[in-house]
Amino acid sequence: MRVIVARGSGFCFGVKRALEIVEKALGEEKGPFYTLGPLIHNPQVVDRLSRKGLKVIDNLKGIKEGTLIIRSHGLPTATIELAKKKGLKIIDTTCPYVKRAQEKAKELESKGYQLVIVGDRGHPEVKSMASEKSIVLQRPFQVEKMESYSRIGVVAQTTQSLENFKGIVKKLRSRTKELKGYATICNAVSRQQRSTRKLAREADLMLVVGGRDSANTKRLFQISERLTNAHHIEKASEIDFRWLGNKKIVGISAGASTPKWLIDEVARKVKGYGN
Ligand code: SF4
């Protein structure tokens, strides 16, 4: 049996960077430390960080001291301001690609463009870019319900597909005389999807490793299960050896929030099958 791990599986640049900053702070600085929502969508990593002192909270109510860690998705400016007013120290791990999208959104609004964000309305990253006046669109057909504006500026949530962004931009031309757009898309996720699709075509079983709440991992699982037998697991102990019988090639893929040690454990367990 061959075991192949899809290229680019696991932590993307932004998640790796955020974790390095956080681990350093937890080791060197005085707490308490908080994040609004889990730092990444991986329960094993979140557990590890909580043992080192990082607390996950839903809002800033009742928080009077300590350090607020801004996740790689970023936070709305108003929330950061509130934290500062409360006297909290801020450690910002916003991914530079997300930061660029936030800056472009701000720039367009300050120049008088009606801001359109291509993305998922409830996603923290979109919330971090949006203002009260901005419009969030997920699909091109939603442009039809939109009013016209003299100037429209458009940016994207970093994990959007370029195809969807282009589809929306094309339709927006009918809603304005002046359109300015920035394709603020990060390729890490689309690269992972491409390598997973390629591997799933040749593997007779795919194991997709990552948090149950990780949208990015769920997407890799959907891609895999369309092409071959596939299972979404969080850790090696979830592998059922009956899945492995008669398999020649087992592919492993993992979302952008899955640490390497979890991927390695899965690979080791599969390789150990039958030994
Ligand atoms: S997916 Fe891209 S934008 Fe998002 S955190 Fe990772 S590197 Fe940054």
Short mmCIF file of C-alpha atoms and ligand atoms in Angstrom, two decimals:
data_model
loop_
_atom_site.label_atom_id
_atom_site.label_comp_id
_atom_site.label_asym_id
_atom_site.label_seq_id
_atom_site.Cartn_x
_atom_site.Cartn_y
_atom_site.Cartn_z
CA MET A 1 0.00 0.00 0.00
CA ARG A 2 1.26 3.50 -0.88
CA VAL A 3 0.45 6.44 1.37
CA ILE A 4 0.64 9.86 -0.28
CA VAL A 5 0.10 13.21 1.45
CA ALA A 6 -1.31 15.92 -0.85
CA ARG A 7 1.08 18.79 -1.53
CA GLY A 8 0.54 21.86 0.63
CA SER A 9 -1.55 19.97 3.22
CA GLY A 10 -1.88 21.55 6.63
CA PHE A 11 -1.10 25.01 7.98
CA CYS A 12 -1.11 27.87 5.50
CA PHE A 13 1.36 30.72 5.91
CA GLY A 14 -1.13 32.91 7.86
CA VAL A 15 -2.08 30.22 10.39
CA LYS A 16 1.54 29.18 10.93
CA ARG A 17 2.51 32.79 11.53
CA ALA A 18 -0.39 33.39 13.94
CA LEU A 19 0.51 30.32 15.99
CA GLU A 20 4.17 31.26 16.20
CA ILE A 21 3.27 34.74 17.51
CA VAL A 22 0.80 33.31 20.04
CA GLU A 23 3.10 30.52 21.32
CA LYS A 24 5.86 33.07 21.84
CA ALA A 25 3.56 35.43 23.76
CA LEU A 26 2.17 32.59 25.93
CA GLY A 27 5.70 31.53 26.79
CA GLU A 28 7.16 34.95 27.49
CA GLU A 29 4.44 37.35 28.62
CA LYS A 30 2.08 37.63 31.53
CA GLY A 31 -1.58 36.67 30.96
CA PRO A 32 -4.49 36.37 30.95
CA PHE A 33 -4.75 35.92 27.17
CA TYR A 34 -8.00 35.91 25.20
CA THR A 35 -9.22 35.31 21.65
CA LEU A 36 -12.68 36.17 20.39
CA GLY A 37 -13.58 32.73 19.03
CA PRO A 38 -11.04 29.89 18.63
CA LEU A 39 -7.65 30.93 17.25
CA ILE A 40 -8.03 28.34 14.48
CA HIS A 41 -10.70 25.75 13.64
CA ASN A 42 -8.84 22.82 15.10
CA PRO A 43 -9.91 21.49 18.51
CA GLN A 44 -6.61 19.66 19.18
CA VAL A 45 -4.60 22.87 18.70
CA VAL A 46 -7.14 24.95 20.65
CA ASP A 47 -6.90 22.44 23.56
CA ARG A 48 -3.13 22.65 23.53
CA LEU A 49 -3.22 26.45 23.63
CA SER A 50 -5.82 26.50 26.37
CA ARG A 51 -3.54 24.39 28.55
CA LYS A 52 -0.89 27.08 28.01
CA GLY A 53 -3.30 29.81 29.13
CA LEU A 54 -5.25 31.03 26.08
CA LYS A 55 -8.95 31.50 26.82
CA VAL A 56 -11.60 31.56 24.11
CA ILE A 57 -14.35 34.13 24.73
CA ASP A 58 -17.45 35.25 22.77
CA ASN A 59 -17.33 38.94 23.64
CA LEU A 60 -15.43 41.44 25.75
CA LYS A 61 -18.07 41.77 28.48
CA GLY A 62 -16.51 41.39 31.91
CA ILE A 63 -12.94 41.38 30.54
CA LYS A 64 -11.02 44.07 32.43
CA GLU A 65 -7.36 43.21 31.98
CA GLY A 66 -4.96 41.08 30.00
CA THR A 67 -4.17 40.61 26.33
CA LEU A 68 -6.54 40.25 23.41
CA ILE A 69 -5.10 38.25 20.54
CA ILE A 70 -6.52 39.16 17.14
CA ARG A 71 -6.90 36.00 15.03
CA SER A 72 -5.55 35.61 11.49
CA HIS A 73 -9.04 36.51 10.13
CA GLY A 74 -8.79 39.94 11.77
CA LEU A 75 -11.33 41.88 13.84
CA PRO A 76 -13.61 44.86 13.15
CA THR A 77 -11.97 48.19 14.02
CA ALA A 78 -14.76 48.98 16.53
CA THR A 79 -13.97 45.82 18.53
CA ILE A 80 -10.26 46.63 18.59
CA GLU A 81 -11.06 50.17 19.76
CA LEU A 82 -13.29 48.80 22.53
CA ALA A 83 -10.54 46.46 23.71
CA LYS A 84 -8.06 49.34 23.79
CA LYS A 85 -10.51 51.49 25.75
CA LYS A 86 -10.73 48.73 28.32
CA GLY A 87 -6.97 48.91 28.65
CA LEU A 88 -6.31 45.49 27.09
CA LYS A 89 -3.01 44.82 25.38
CA ILE A 90 -3.45 43.84 21.73
CA ILE A 91 -1.44 41.21 19.89
CA ASP A 92 -2.40 41.30 16.25
CA THR A 93 -1.91 38.08 14.23
CA THR A 94 -4.08 39.20 11.30
CA CYS A 95 -2.71 37.49 8.19
CA PRO A 96 -0.97 40.01 5.90
CA TYR A 97 -3.25 38.91 3.03
CA VAL A 98 -6.33 39.69 5.15
CA LYS A 99 -4.76 42.99 6.18
CA ARG A 100 -4.32 43.94 2.54
CA ALA A 101 -8.00 43.22 1.86
CA GLN A 102 -9.01 45.31 4.91
CA GLU A 103 -6.80 48.19 3.73
CA LYS A 104 -8.16 48.12 0.20
CA ALA A 105 -11.73 48.09 1.56
CA LYS A 106 -10.97 51.13 3.73
CA GLU A 107 -9.22 52.93 0.89
CA LEU A 108 -12.18 52.46 -1.47
CA GLU A 109 -14.68 53.69 1.10
CA SER A 110 -12.57 56.70 2.00
CA LYS A 111 -12.42 57.64 -1.70
CA GLY A 112 -16.21 57.61 -1.90
CA TYR A 113 -16.81 54.26 -3.58
CA GLN A 114 -19.77 52.13 -2.52
CA LEU A 115 -17.93 49.14 -1.09
CA VAL A 116 -18.93 45.64 -2.21
CA ILE A 117 -17.30 42.66 -0.48
CA VAL A 118 -17.41 39.31 -2.25
CA GLY A 119 -17.62 36.76 0.56
CA ASP A 120 -19.68 35.02 3.24
CA ARG A 121 -21.64 37.58 5.23
CA GLY A 122 -21.17 35.95 8.66
CA HIS A 123 -17.48 35.13 8.25
CA PRO A 124 -15.20 36.94 10.74
CA GLU A 125 -12.89 38.06 7.97
CA VAL A 126 -15.75 39.74 6.08
CA LYS A 127 -16.93 41.35 9.33
CA SER A 128 -13.42 42.71 9.83
CA MET A 129 -13.57 44.47 6.43
CA ALA A 130 -17.17 45.63 6.45
CA SER A 131 -18.57 48.95 7.55
CA GLU A 132 -22.21 49.85 8.16
CA LYS A 133 -22.62 50.91 4.55
CA SER A 134 -20.84 48.09 2.76
CA ILE A 135 -22.67 45.43 0.75
CA VAL A 136 -21.71 41.74 0.97
CA LEU A 137 -22.41 39.49 -2.00
CA GLN A 138 -21.86 35.75 -2.22
CA ARG A 139 -23.00 34.94 -5.75
CA PRO A 140 -23.29 36.85 -9.06
CA PHE A 141 -27.11 36.57 -9.23
CA GLN A 142 -27.36 38.71 -6.05
CA VAL A 143 -26.18 41.74 -8.05
CA GLU A 144 -29.60 41.81 -9.73
CA LYS A 145 -31.27 42.91 -6.48
CA MET A 146 -28.75 45.70 -5.94
CA GLU A 147 -29.33 49.42 -6.52
CA SER A 148 -27.08 51.42 -8.83
CA TYR A 149 -24.30 53.66 -7.49
CA SER A 150 -22.18 56.30 -9.21
CA ARG A 151 -18.97 54.55 -8.08
CA ILE A 152 -18.52 51.00 -6.85
CA GLY A 153 -15.39 49.51 -5.31
CA VAL A 154 -15.07 45.78 -4.83
CA VAL A 155 -12.78 43.53 -2.77
CA ALA A 156 -12.89 39.83 -1.90
CA GLN A 157 -12.72 37.68 1.20
CA THR A 158 -9.28 36.08 0.79
CA THR A 159 -10.60 32.51 0.43
CA GLN A 160 -13.04 33.28 -2.41
CA SER A 161 -12.53 31.68 -5.79
CA LEU A 162 -11.28 34.00 -8.51
CA GLU A 163 -14.03 32.70 -10.78
CA ASN A 164 -16.80 33.81 -8.39
CA PHE A 165 -15.11 37.19 -7.87
CA LYS A 166 -14.88 37.76 -11.62
CA GLY A 167 -18.50 36.70 -12.10
CA ILE A 168 -19.67 39.32 -9.58
CA VAL A 169 -17.38 42.04 -10.96
CA LYS A 170 -18.75 41.42 -14.46
CA LYS A 171 -22.35 41.86 -13.27
CA LEU A 172 -21.49 44.94 -11.19
CA ARG A 173 -20.62 46.80 -14.39
CA SER A 174 -24.35 47.14 -15.01
CA ARG A 175 -24.78 48.92 -11.66
CA THR A 176 -22.26 51.74 -12.03
CA LYS A 177 -20.37 54.02 -14.36
CA GLU A 178 -17.14 53.66 -12.41
CA LEU A 179 -15.98 50.34 -11.06
CA LYS A 180 -12.74 49.71 -9.22
CA GLY A 181 -11.86 46.25 -7.95
CA TYR A 182 -9.08 44.48 -6.09
CA ALA A 183 -8.94 40.68 -6.27
CA THR A 184 -7.70 40.35 -2.69
CA ILE A 185 -7.57 36.57 -2.89
CA CYS A 186 -5.00 34.28 -1.26
CA ASN A 187 -4.00 31.25 -3.31
CA ALA A 188 -3.15 28.95 -0.38
CA VAL A 189 -6.63 27.46 -0.21
CA SER A 190 -7.12 27.03 -3.96
CA ARG A 191 -3.67 25.39 -4.21
CA GLN A 192 -4.68 22.89 -1.50
CA GLN A 193 -7.91 22.16 -3.34
CA ARG A 194 -6.07 21.54 -6.61
CA SER A 195 -3.55 19.13 -5.06
CA THR A 196 -6.32 17.28 -3.18
CA ARG A 197 -8.37 16.87 -6.38
CA LYS A 198 -5.30 15.55 -8.20
CA LEU A 199 -4.53 13.02 -5.47
CA ALA A 200 -8.17 11.91 -5.05
CA ARG A 201 -8.23 10.99 -8.76
CA GLU A 202 -5.50 8.37 -8.26
CA ALA A 203 -6.14 7.24 -4.66
CA ASP A 204 -8.65 4.54 -3.82
CA LEU A 205 -9.15 6.04 -0.37
CA MET A 206 -8.77 9.62 0.85
CA LEU A 207 -8.45 10.58 4.51
CA VAL A 208 -9.10 14.28 5.01
CA VAL A 209 -7.73 15.48 8.35
CA GLY A 210 -9.03 18.56 10.15
CA GLY A 211 -11.49 20.13 12.56
CA ARG A 212 -15.18 19.28 12.07
CA ASP A 213 -15.90 23.04 12.06
CA SER A 214 -13.19 23.90 9.58
CA ALA A 215 -14.94 25.08 6.39
CA ASN A 216 -11.74 24.64 4.46
CA THR A 217 -11.35 20.99 5.58
CA LYS A 218 -15.00 20.24 4.81
CA ARG A 219 -14.48 21.58 1.28
CA LEU A 220 -11.46 19.27 0.78
CA PHE A 221 -13.58 16.36 1.95
CA GLN A 222 -16.37 17.24 -0.52
CA ILE A 223 -13.85 17.41 -3.36
CA SER A 224 -12.42 14.02 -2.34
CA GLU A 225 -15.68 12.18 -1.85
CA ARG A 226 -16.85 13.11 -5.35
CA LEU A 227 -13.85 11.30 -6.79
CA THR A 228 -13.18 8.33 -4.49
CA ASN A 229 -13.92 6.76 -1.07
CA ALA A 230 -13.27 9.42 1.51
CA HIS A 231 -13.48 10.02 5.26
CA HIS A 232 -13.18 13.27 7.22
CA ILE A 233 -11.33 12.64 10.48
CA GLU A 234 -9.92 14.89 13.19
CA LYS A 235 -7.26 12.49 14.45
CA ALA A 236 -5.57 9.14 13.80
CA SER A 237 -7.60 7.30 16.46
CA GLU A 238 -10.71 7.74 14.29
CA ILE A 239 -9.29 5.52 11.53
CA ASP A 240 -11.22 2.29 11.15
CA PHE A 241 -8.84 -0.38 9.76
CA ARG A 242 -11.72 -1.88 7.77
CA TRP A 243 -11.48 1.18 5.48
CA LEU A 244 -7.94 0.16 4.50
CA GLY A 245 -8.56 -3.42 3.29
CA ASN A 246 -7.46 -4.01 -0.36
CA LYS A 247 -6.45 -0.38 -0.85
CA LYS A 248 -3.44 0.27 -3.06
CA ILE A 249 -3.11 4.03 -2.71
CA VAL A 250 -4.30 5.93 0.36
CA GLY A 251 -4.26 9.70 -0.03
CA ILE A 252 -4.10 12.10 2.91
CA SER A 253 -5.11 15.73 2.74
CA ALA A 254 -5.55 18.32 5.47
CA GLY A 255 -7.07 21.77 5.85
CA ALA A 256 -5.17 25.01 6.42
CA SER A 257 -5.75 24.77 10.19
CA THR A 258 -4.48 21.20 10.65
CA PRO A 259 -1.06 20.88 12.34
CA LYS A 260 1.66 18.70 10.81
CA TRP A 261 1.79 16.40 13.87
CA LEU A 262 -1.82 15.33 13.29
CA ILE A 263 -1.12 14.63 9.61
CA ASP A 264 2.01 12.65 10.52
CA GLU A 265 0.09 10.59 13.09
CA VAL A 266 -2.51 9.66 10.49
CA ALA A 267 0.18 8.72 7.94
CA ARG A 268 2.00 6.61 10.55
CA LYS A 269 -1.15 4.76 11.55
CA VAL A 270 -2.06 3.97 7.94
CA LYS A 271 1.47 2.80 7.16
CA GLY A 272 1.40 0.64 10.26
CA TYR A 273 -1.74 -1.17 9.10
CA GLY A 274 -1.10 -4.90 8.86
CA ASN A 275 2.40 -4.67 10.38
S1 SF4 B 1 -5.74 31.10 3.91
FE1 SF4 B 1 -4.42 32.70 3.06
S2 SF4 B 1 -5.34 34.60 3.84
FE2 SF4 B 1 -6.17 32.97 5.09
S3 SF4 B 1 -4.79 32.88 6.85
FE3 SF4 B 1 -4.05 31.39 5.33
S4 SF4 B 1 -2.47 32.51 4.16
FE4 SF4 B 1 -3.74 34.02 5.24
#
